[in-house]
Coordinates of C-alpha atoms in Angstrom, one line a residue:
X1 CA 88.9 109.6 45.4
X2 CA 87.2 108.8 49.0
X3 CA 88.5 110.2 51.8
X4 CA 91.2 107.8 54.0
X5 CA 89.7 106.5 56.9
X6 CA 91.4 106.9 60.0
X7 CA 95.0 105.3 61.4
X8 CA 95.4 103.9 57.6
X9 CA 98.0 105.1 54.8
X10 CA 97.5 105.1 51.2
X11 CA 100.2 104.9 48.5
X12 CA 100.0 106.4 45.6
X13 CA 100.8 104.6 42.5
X14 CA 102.4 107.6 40.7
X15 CA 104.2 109.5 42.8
X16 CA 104.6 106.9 45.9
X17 CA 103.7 109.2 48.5
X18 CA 101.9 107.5 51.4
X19 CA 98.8 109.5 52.9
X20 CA 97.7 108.8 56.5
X21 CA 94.2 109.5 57.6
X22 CA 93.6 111.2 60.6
X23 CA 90.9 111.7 62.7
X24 CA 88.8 114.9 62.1
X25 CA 90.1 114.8 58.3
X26 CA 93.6 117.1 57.3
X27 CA 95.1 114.0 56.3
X28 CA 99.2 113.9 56.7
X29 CA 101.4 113.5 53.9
X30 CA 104.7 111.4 54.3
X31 CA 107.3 112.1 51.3
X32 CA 110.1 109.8 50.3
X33 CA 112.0 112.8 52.6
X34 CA 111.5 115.5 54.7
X35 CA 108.8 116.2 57.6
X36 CA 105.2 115.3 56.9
X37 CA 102.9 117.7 55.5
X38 CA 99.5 118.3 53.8
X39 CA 97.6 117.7 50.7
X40 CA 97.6 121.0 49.5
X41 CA 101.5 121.1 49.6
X42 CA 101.4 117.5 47.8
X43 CA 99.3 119.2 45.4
X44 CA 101.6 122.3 44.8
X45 CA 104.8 120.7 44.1
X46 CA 103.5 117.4 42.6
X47 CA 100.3 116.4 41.8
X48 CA 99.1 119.4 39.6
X49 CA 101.5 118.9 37.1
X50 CA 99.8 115.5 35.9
X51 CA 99.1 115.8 32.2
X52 CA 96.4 112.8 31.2
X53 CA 93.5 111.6 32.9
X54 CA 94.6 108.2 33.3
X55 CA 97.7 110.3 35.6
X56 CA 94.7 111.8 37.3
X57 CA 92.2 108.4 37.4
X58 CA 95.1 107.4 39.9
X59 CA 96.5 110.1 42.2
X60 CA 95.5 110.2 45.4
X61 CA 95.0 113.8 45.3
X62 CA 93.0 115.4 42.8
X63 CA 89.5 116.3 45.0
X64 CA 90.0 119.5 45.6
X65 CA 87.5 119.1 49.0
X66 CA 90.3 116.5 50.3
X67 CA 93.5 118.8 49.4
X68 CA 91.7 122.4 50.9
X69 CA 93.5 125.9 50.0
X70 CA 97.1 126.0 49.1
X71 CA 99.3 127.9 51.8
X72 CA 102.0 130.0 52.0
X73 CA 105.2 127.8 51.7
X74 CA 103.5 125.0 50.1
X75 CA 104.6 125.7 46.4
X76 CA 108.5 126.2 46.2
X77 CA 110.2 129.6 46.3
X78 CA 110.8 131.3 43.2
X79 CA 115.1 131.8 42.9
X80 CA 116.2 135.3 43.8
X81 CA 116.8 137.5 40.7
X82 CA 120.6 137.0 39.9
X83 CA 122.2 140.4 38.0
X84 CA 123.9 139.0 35.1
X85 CA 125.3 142.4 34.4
X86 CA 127.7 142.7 37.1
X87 CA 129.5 139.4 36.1
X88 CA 132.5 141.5 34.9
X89 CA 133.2 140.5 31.1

């Protein structure tokens, strides 16, 4: 998928994201809700998990070169560990 140009958004078709181009590239992500964010966390929590390649044909988000390295906080927090043991019986 081609880059966005500049001062446009995007939506995507499968996941209805909208993705604004910016100047200088590092496009911003705007989810349903929340603050905007980046490709690469759009890629953690959603877009990896497509399963065919007509999915991938039409995300928004599957050049890697678009999307750069995934950073801390994009993927969601494993739980904390919960002792089962010490649930009295």
């Amino acid at each position: 998928m081609a880059a966005i140009p500049p001062g446009t958004r995007q939506r995507c078709a499968l996941c209805q994201v909208e993705i604004q181009g910016l100047v200088g590239g590092g496009d911003q992500v705007h989810f349903s809700q929340g603050a905007p964010s980046t490709r690469s966390k759009l890629w953690a929590r959603v877009c990896q998990y497509l399963r065919t390649d007509e999915q991938k044909a039409q995300c928004l988000n599957q050049d890697p070169s678009l999307r750069g390295e995934l950073q801390p906080g994009d993927a969601y927090m494993e739980p904390p560990a919960v002792d089962l043991g010490s649930l009295g019986s």
